[in-house]
PDB file of C-alpha atoms in Angstrom:
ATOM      1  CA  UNK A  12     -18.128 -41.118  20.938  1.00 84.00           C
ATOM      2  CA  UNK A  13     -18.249 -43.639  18.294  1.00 92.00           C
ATOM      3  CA  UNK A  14     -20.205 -41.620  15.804  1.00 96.00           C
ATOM      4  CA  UNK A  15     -18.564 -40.027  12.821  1.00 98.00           C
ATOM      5  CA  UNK A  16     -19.184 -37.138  10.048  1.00 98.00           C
ATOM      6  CA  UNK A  17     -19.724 -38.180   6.718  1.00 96.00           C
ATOM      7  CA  UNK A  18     -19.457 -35.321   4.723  1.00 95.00           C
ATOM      8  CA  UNK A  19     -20.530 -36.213   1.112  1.00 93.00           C
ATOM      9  CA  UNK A  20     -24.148 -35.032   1.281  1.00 91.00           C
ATOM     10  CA  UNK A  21     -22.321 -31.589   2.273  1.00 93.00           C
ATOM     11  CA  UNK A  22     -20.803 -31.564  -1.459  1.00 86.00           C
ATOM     12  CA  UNK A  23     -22.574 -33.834  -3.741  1.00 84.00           C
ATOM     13  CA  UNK A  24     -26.321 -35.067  -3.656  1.00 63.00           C
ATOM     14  CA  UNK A  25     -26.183 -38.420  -2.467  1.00 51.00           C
ATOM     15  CA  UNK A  26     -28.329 -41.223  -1.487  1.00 47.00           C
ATOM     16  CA  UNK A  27     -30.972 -43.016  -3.006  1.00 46.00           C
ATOM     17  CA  UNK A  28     -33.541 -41.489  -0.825  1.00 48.00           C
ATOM     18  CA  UNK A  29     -32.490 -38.170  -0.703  1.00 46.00           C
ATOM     19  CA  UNK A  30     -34.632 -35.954  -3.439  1.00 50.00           C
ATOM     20  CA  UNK A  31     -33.089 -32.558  -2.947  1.00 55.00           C
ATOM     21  CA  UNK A  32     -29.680 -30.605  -3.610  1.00 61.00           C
ATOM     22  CA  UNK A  33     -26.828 -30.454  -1.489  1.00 73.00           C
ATOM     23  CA  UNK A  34     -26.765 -29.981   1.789  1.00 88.00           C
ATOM     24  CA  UNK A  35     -26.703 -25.685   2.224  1.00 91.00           C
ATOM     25  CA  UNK A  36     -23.666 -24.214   3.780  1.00 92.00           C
ATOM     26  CA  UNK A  37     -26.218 -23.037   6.772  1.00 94.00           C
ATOM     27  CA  UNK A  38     -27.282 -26.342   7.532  1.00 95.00           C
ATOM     28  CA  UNK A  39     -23.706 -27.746   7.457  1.00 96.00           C
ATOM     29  CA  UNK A  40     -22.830 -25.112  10.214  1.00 96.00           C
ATOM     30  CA  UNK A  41     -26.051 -26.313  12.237  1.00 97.00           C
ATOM     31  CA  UNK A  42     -25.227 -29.552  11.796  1.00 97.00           C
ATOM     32  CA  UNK A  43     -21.271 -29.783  12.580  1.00 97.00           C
ATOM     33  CA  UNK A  44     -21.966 -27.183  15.768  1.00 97.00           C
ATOM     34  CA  UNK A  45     -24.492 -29.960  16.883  1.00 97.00           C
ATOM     35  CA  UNK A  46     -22.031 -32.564  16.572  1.00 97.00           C
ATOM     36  CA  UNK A  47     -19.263 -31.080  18.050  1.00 96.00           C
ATOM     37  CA  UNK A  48     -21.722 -30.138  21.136  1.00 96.00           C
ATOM     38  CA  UNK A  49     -22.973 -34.032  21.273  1.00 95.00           C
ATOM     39  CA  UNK A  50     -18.869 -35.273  21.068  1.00 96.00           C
ATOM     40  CA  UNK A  51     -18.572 -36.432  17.694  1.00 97.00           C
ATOM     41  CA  UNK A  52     -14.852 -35.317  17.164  1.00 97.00           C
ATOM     42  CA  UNK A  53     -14.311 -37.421  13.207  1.00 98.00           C
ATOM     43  CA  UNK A  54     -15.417 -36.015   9.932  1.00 98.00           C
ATOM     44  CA  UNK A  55     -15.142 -38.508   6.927  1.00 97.00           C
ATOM     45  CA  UNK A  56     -14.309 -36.795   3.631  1.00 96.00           C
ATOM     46  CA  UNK A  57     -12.717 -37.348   0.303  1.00 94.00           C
ATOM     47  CA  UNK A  58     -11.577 -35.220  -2.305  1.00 94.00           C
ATOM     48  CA  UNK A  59     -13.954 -36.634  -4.982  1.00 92.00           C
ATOM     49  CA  UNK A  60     -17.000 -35.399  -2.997  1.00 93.00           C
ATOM     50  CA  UNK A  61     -17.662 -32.378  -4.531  1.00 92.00           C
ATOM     51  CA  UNK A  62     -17.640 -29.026  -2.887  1.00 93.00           C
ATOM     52  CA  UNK A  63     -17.222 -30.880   0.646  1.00 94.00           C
ATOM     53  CA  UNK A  64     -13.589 -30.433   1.631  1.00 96.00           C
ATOM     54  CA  UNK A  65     -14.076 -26.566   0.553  1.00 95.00           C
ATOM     55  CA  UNK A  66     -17.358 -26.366   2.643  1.00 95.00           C
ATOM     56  CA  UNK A  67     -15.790 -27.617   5.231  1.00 97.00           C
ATOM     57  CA  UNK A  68     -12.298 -25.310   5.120  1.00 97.00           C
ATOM     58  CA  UNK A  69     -14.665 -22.090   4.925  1.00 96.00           C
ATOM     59  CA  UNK A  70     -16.413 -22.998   8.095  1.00 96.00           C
ATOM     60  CA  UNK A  71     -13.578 -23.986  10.059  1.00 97.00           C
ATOM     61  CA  UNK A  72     -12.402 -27.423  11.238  1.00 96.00           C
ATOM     62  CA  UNK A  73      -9.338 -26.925  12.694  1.00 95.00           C
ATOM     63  CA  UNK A  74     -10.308 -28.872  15.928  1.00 95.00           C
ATOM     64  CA  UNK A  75     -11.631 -31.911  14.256  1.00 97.00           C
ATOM     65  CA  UNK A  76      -9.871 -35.648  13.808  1.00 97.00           C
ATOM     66  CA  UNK A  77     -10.532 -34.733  10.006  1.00 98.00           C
ATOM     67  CA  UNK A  78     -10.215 -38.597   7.442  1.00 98.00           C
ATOM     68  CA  UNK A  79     -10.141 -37.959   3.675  1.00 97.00           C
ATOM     69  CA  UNK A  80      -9.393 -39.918   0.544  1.00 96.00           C
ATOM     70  CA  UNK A  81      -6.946 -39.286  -2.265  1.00 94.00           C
ATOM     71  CA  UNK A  82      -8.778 -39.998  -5.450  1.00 90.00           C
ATOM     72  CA  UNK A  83      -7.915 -42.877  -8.576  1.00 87.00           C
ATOM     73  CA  UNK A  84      -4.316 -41.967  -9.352  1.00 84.00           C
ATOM     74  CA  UNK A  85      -5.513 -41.042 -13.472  1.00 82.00           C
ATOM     75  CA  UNK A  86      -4.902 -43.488 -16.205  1.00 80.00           C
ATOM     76  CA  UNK A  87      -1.859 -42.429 -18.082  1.00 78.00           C
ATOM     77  CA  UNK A  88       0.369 -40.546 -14.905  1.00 78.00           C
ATOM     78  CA  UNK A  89       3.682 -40.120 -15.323  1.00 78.00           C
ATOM     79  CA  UNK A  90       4.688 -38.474 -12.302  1.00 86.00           C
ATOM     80  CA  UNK A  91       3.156 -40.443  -9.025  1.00 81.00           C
ATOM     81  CA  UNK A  92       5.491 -38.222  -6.581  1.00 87.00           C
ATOM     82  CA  UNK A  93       4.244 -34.919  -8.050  1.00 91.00           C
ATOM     83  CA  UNK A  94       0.224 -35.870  -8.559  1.00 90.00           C
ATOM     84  CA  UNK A  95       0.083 -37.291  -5.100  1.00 92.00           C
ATOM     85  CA  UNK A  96       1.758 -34.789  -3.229  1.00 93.00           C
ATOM     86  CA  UNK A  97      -0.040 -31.804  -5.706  1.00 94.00           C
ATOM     87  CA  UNK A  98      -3.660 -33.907  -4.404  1.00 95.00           C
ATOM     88  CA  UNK A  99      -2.933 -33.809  -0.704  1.00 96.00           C
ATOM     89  CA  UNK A 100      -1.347 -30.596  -0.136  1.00 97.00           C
ATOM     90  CA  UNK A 101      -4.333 -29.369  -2.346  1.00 96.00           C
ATOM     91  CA  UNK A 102      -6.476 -31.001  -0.250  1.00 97.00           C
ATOM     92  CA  UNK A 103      -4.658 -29.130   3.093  1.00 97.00           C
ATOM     93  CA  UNK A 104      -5.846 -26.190   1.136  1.00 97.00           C
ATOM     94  CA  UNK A 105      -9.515 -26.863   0.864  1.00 97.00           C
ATOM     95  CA  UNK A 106     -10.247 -27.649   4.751  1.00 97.00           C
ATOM     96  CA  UNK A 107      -7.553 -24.908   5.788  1.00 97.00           C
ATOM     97  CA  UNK A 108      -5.823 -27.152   7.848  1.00 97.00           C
ATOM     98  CA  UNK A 109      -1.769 -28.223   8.217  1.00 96.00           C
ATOM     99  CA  UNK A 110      -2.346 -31.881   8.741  1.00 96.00           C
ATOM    100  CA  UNK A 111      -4.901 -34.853   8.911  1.00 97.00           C
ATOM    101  CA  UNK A 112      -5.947 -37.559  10.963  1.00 97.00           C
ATOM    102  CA  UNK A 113      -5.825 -39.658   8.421  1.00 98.00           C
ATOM    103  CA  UNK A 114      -5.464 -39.901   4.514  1.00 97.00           C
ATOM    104  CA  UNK A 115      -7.016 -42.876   2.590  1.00 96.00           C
ATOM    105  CA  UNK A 116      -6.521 -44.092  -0.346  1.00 95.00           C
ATOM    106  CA  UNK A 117     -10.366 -44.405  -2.201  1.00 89.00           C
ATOM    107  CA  UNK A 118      -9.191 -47.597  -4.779  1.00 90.00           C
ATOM    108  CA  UNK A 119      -6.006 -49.181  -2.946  1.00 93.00           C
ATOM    109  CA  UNK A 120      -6.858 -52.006  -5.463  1.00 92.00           C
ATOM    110  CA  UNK A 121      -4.424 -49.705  -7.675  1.00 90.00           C
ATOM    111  CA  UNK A 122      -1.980 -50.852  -5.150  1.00 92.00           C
ATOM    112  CA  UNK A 123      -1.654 -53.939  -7.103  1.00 92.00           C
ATOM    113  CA  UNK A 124      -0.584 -52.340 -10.402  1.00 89.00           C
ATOM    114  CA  UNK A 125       3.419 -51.336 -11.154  1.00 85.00           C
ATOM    115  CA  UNK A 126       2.802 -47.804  -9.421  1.00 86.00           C
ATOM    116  CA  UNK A 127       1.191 -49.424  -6.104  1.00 89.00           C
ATOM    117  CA  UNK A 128       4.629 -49.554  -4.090  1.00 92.00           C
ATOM    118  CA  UNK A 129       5.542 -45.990  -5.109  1.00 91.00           C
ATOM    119  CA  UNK A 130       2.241 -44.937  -4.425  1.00 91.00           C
ATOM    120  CA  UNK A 131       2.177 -46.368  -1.006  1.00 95.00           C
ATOM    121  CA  UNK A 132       5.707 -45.324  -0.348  1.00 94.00           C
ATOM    122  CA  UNK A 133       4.688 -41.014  -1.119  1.00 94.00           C
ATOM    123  CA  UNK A 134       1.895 -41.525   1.870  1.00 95.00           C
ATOM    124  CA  UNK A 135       4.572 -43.431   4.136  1.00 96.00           C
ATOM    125  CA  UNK A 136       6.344 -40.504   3.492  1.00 96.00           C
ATOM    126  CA  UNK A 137       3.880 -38.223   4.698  1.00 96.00           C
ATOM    127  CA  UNK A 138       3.210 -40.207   7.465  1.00 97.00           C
ATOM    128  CA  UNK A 139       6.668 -39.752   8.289  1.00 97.00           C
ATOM    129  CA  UNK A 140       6.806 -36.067   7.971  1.00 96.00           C
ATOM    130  CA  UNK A 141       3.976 -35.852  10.493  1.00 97.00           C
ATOM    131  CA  UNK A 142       1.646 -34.594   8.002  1.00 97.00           C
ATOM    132  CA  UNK A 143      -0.674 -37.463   8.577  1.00 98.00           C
ATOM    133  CA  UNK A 144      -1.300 -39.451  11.766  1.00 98.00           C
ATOM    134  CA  UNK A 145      -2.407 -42.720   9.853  1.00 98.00           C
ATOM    135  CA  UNK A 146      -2.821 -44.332   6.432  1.00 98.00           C
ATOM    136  CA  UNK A 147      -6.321 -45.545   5.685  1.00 98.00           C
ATOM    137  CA  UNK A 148      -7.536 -47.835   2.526  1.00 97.00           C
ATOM    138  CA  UNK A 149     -11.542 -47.338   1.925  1.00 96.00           C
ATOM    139  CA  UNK A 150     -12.877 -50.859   0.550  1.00 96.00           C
ATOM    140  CA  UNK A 151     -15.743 -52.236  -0.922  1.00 94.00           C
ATOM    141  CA  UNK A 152     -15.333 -55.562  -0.103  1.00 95.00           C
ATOM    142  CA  UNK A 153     -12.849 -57.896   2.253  1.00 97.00           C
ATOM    143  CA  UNK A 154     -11.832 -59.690  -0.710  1.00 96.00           C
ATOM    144  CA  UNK A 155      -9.758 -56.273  -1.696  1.00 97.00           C
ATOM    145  CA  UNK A 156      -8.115 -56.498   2.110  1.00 97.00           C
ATOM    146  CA  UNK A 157      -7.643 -60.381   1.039  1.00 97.00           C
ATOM    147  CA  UNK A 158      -5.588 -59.103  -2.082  1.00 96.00           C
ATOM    148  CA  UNK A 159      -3.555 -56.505  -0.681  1.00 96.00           C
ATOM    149  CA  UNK A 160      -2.820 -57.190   2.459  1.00 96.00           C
ATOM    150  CA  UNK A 161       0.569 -59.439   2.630  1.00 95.00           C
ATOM    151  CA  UNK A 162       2.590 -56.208   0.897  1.00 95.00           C
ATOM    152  CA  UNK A 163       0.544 -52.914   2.402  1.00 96.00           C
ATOM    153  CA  UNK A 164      -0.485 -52.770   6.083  1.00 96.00           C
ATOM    154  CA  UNK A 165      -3.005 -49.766   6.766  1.00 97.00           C
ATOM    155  CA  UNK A 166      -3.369 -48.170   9.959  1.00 98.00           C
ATOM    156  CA  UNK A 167      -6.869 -47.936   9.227  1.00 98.00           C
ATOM    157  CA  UNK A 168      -9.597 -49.563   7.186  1.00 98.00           C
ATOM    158  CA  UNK A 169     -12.800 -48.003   5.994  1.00 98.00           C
ATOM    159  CA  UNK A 170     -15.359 -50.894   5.155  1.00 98.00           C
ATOM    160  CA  UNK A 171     -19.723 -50.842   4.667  1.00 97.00           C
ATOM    161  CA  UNK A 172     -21.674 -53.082   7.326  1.00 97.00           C
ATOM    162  CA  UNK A 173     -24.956 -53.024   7.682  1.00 96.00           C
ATOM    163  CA  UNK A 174     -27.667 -55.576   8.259  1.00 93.00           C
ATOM    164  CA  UNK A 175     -27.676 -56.787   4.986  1.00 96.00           C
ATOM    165  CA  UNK A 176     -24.030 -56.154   4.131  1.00 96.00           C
ATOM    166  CA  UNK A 177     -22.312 -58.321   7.143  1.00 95.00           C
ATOM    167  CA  UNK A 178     -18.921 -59.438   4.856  1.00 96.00           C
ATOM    168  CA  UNK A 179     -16.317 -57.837   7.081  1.00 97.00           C
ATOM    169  CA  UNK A 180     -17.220 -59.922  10.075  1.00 95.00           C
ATOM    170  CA  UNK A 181     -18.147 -63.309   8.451  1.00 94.00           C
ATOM    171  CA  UNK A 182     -14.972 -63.080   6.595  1.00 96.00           C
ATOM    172  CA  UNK A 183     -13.250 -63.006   9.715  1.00 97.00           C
ATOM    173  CA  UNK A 184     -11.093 -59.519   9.133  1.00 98.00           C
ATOM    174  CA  UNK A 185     -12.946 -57.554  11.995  1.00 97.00           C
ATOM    175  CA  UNK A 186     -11.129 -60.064  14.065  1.00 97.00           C
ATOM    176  CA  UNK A 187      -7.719 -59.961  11.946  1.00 97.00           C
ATOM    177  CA  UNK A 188      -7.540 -56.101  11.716  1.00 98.00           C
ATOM    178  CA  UNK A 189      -8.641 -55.831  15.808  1.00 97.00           C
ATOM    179  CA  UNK A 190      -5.823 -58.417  16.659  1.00 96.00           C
ATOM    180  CA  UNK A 191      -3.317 -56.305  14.434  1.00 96.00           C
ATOM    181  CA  UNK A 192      -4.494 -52.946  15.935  1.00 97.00           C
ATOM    182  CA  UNK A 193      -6.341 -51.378  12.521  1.00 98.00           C
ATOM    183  CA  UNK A 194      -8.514 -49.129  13.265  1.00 98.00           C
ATOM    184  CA  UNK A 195     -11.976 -49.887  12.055  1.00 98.00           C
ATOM    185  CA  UNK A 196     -14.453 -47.290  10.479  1.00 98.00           C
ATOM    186  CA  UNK A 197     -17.677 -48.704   8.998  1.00 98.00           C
ATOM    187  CA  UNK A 198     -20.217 -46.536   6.553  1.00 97.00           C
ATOM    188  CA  UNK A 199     -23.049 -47.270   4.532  1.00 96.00           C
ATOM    189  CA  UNK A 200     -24.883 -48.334   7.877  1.00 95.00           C
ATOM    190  CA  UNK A 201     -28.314 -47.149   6.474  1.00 95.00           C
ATOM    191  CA  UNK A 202     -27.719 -48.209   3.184  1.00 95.00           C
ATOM    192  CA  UNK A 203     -27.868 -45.136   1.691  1.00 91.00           C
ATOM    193  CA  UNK A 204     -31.257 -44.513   3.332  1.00 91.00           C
ATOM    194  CA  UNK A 205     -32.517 -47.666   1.593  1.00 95.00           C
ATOM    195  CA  UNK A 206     -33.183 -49.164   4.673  1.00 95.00           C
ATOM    196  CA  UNK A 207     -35.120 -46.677   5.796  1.00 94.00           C
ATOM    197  CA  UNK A 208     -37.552 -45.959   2.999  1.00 93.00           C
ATOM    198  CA  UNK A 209     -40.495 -47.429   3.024  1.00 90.00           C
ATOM    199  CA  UNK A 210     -42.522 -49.389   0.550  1.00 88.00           C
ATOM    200  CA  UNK A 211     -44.185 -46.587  -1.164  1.00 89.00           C
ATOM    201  CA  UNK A 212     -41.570 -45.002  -1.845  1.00 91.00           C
ATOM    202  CA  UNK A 213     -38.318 -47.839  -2.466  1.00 93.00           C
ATOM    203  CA  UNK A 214     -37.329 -47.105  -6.140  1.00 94.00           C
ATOM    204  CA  UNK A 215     -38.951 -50.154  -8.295  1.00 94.00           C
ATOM    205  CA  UNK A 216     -35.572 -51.132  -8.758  1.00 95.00           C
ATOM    206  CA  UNK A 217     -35.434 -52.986  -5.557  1.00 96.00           C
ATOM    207  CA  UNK A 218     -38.732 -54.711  -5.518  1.00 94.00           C
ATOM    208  CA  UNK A 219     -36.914 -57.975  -6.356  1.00 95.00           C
ATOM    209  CA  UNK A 220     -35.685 -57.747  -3.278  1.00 96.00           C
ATOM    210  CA  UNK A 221     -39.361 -57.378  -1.771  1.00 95.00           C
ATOM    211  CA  UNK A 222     -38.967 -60.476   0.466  1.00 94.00           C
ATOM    212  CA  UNK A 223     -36.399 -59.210   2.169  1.00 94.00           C
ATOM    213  CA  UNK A 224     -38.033 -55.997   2.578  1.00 95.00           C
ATOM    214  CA  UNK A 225     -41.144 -57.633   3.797  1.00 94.00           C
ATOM    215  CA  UNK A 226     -39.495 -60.217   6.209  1.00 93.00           C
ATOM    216  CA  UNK A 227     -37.320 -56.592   7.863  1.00 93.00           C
ATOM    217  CA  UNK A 228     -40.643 -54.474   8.312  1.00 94.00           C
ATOM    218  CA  UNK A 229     -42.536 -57.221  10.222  1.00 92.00           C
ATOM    219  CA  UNK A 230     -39.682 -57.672  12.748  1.00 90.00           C
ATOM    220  CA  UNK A 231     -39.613 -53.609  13.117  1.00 91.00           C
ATOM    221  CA  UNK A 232     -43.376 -54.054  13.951  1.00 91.00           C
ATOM    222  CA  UNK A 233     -42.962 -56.880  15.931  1.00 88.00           C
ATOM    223  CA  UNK A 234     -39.852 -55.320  17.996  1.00 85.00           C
ATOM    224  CA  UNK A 235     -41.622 -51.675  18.079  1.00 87.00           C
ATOM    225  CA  UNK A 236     -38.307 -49.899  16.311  1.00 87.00           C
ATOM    226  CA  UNK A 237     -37.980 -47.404  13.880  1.00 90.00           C
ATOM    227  CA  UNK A 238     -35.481 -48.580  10.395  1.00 92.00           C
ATOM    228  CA  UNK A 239     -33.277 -45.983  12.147  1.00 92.00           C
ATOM    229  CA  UNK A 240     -33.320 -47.930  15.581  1.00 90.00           C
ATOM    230  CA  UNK A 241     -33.072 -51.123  14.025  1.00 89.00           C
ATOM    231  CA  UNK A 242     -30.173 -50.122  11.706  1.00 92.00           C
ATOM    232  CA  UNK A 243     -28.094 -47.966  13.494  1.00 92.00           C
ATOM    233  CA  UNK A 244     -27.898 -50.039  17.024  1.00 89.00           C
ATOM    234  CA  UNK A 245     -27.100 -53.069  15.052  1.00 89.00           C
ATOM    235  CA  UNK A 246     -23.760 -51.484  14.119  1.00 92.00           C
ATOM    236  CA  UNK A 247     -22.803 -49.853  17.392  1.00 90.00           C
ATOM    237  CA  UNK A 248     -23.295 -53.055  19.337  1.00 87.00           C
ATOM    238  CA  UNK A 249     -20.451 -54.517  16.920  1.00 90.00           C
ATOM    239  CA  UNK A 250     -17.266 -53.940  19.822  1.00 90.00           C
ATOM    240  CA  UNK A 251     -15.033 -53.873  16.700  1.00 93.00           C
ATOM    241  CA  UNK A 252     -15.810 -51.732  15.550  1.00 96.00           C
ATOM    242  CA  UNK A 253     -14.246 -48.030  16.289  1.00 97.00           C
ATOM    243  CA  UNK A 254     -15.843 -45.374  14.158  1.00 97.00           C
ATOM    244  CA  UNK A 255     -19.566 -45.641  12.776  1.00 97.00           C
ATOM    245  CA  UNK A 256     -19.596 -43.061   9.672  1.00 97.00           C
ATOM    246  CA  UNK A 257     -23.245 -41.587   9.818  1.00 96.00           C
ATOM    247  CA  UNK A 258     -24.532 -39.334   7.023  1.00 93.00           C
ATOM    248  CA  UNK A 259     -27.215 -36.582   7.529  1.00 93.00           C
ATOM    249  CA  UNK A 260     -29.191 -34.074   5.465  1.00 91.00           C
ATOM    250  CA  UNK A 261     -30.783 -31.640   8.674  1.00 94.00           C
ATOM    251  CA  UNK A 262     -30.099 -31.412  11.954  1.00 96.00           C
ATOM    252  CA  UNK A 263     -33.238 -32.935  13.160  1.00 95.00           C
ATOM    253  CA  UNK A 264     -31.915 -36.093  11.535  1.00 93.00           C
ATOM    254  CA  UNK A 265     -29.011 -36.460  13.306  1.00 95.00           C
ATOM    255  CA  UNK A 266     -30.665 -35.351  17.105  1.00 94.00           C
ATOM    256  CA  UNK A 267     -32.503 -38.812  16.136  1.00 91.00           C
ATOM    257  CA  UNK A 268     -29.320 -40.349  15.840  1.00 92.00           C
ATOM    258  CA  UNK A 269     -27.958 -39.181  18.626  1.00 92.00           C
ATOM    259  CA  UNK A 270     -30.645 -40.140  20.951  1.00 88.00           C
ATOM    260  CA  UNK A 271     -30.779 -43.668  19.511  1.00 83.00           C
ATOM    261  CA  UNK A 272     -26.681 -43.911  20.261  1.00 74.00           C
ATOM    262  CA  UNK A 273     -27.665 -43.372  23.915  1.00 68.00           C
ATOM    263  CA  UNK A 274     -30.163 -46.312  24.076  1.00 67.00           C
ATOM    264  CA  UNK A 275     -29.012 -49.850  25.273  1.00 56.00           C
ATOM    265  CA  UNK A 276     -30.213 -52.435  22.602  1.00 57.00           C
ATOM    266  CA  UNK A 277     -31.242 -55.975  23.408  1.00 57.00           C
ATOM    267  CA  UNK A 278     -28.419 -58.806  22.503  1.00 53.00           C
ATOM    268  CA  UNK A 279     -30.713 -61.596  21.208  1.00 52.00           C
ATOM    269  CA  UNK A 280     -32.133 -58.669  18.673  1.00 59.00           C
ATOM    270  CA  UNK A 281     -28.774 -58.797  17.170  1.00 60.00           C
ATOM    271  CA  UNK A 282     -28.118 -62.424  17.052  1.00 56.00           C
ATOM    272  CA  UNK A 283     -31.552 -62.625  14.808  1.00 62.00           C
ATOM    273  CA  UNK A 284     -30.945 -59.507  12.800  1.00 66.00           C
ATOM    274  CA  UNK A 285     -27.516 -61.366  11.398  1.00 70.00           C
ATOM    275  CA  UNK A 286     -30.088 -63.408  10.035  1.00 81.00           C
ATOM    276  CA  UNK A 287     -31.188 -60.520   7.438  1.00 91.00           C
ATOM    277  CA  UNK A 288     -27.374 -60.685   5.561  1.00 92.00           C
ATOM    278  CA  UNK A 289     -27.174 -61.821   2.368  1.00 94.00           C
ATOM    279  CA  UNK A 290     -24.470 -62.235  -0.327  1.00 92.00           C
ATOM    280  CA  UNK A 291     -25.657 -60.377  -3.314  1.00 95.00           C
ATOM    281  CA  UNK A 292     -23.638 -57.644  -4.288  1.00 95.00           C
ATOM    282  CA  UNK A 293     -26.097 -56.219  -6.656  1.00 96.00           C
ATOM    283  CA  UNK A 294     -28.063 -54.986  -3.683  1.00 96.00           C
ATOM    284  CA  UNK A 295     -25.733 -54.714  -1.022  1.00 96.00           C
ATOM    285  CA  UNK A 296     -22.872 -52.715  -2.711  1.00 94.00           C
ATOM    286  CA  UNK A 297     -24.467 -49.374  -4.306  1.00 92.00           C
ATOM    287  CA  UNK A 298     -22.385 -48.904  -6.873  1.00 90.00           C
ATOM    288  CA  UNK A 299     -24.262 -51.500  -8.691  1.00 93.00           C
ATOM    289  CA  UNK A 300     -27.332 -49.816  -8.848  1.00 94.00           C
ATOM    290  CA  UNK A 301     -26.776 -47.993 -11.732  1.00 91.00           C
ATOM    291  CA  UNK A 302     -26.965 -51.252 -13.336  1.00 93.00           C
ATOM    292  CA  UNK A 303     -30.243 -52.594 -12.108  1.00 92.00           C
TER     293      UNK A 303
END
């Protein structure tokens, strides 16, 4: 199964389209037992998403290939050794678990500062120990695996791709990290549910982007797909790809999913939807919103 769990709707609200609270801990059971059912074995979680890794640990997830994400290391730490190892076995705690499929680090751009080798050498430690099958970095954009790359090696790399957001392979590093046996998890697929909203009801923010918007709903109508069709079998027919991080609210949302992962998609629609990417960060990487 390609599919993954992301988990930060199951601590935090999250998404530009999503309206209500936090996932309830009912849901969350309905939703993981439906996953587990359908073969999606990965949940994707951090320690910076709220109440998820707790959430998670109360329910149970022993059985799962469980990713998270060690936080920032804090300006002003004096003690790398005892903050990292305090985070993850803290961490351990929340999902009631011994070990982890993988641990990422959520800004390996720190990697770069004086701490970075120390840093990196605490997880290679835990590696070591067996307490972690894999070391992960969780980028924003392949200029950070441009920066980093000649001193830290991950085993895995968590990246966005999307339609719109196509960086990773036009920069050539699905290629690079495939050829040096990285494992490759993409998220932000739906854009945060921005490219599934429709007109009516797309934040005004985002109307400068209305020809874009405009040119992607005519070739939905003219293809007969749903944005979730259209969005989500654009990034499984990427064979780089390994994992494809999917985020739901309900269960009903992700038995849409699910059915549209079993569906066979047409080549040539892909060749033309590459045509939809663009370059501007202010749209394509969320955490510039705040700013629009």
């Amino acid at each position: 199964m390609k599919l993954a769990l992301g988990t930060v709707q199951f601590g935090l609200q999250y998404g530009v389209a999503n309206t209500d609270s936090r996932v309830t801990r009912k849901t969350v059971e309905q939703i993981l037992t439906l996953s587990r059912k359908s073969g999606i074995d990965t949940l994707d979680t951090a320690i910076s998403y709220g109440n998820s890794e707790k959430c998670l640990g109360e329910i149970g997830v022993g059985d799962w290939d469980i990713v998270t994400k060690l936080p920032p290391v804090p300006i002003g730490c004096r003690n790398f050794s005892e903050w990292v190892y305090q985070q993850f076995e803290s961490s351990l705690r929340r999902l009631n678990v011994d070990k982890l499929k993988c641990l990422m680090l959520h800004s390996p751009i720190q990697l770069l500062e004086d701490s970075g080798q120390e840093i990196w050498t605490l997880v290679e430690q835990l590696k070591l120990d067996g307490r972690i099958e894999k070391i992960g970095v969780s980028i924003y954009s392949p200029t950070e695996l441009d920066r980093i790359w000649s001193n830290f090696k991950p085993d895995l790399v968590q990246a966005p791709f999307n339609i719109l957001d196509t960086r990773m392979k036009t920069s050539g590093w699905f290629d690079r990290l495939r050829k040096e046996r990285v494992e490759i998890h993409v998220r932000s697929v739906f854009l945060q549910g921005l490219l599934l909203m429709d007109r009516d009801n797309r934040p005004d923010k985002f109307h400068r982007w209305n020809y874009i918007w405009r040119k992607w709903e005519n070739w939905l109508l003219e293809n007969n797909l749903t944005p979730v069709e259209a969005a989500l079998g654009f990034v499984l027919n990427e064979s780089d790809i390994d994992r494809v991080i999917i985020g739901v609210d309900t269960p009903n949302q992700l038995k849409e999913i699910l059915t549209i992962n079993k569906k066979k998609y047409n080549e040539s629609n892909n060749i033309y939807l590459d045509k939809f990417a663009i370059s501007d960060t202010n749209l394509i990487n969320p955490s510039n919103w705040s700013t629009l």
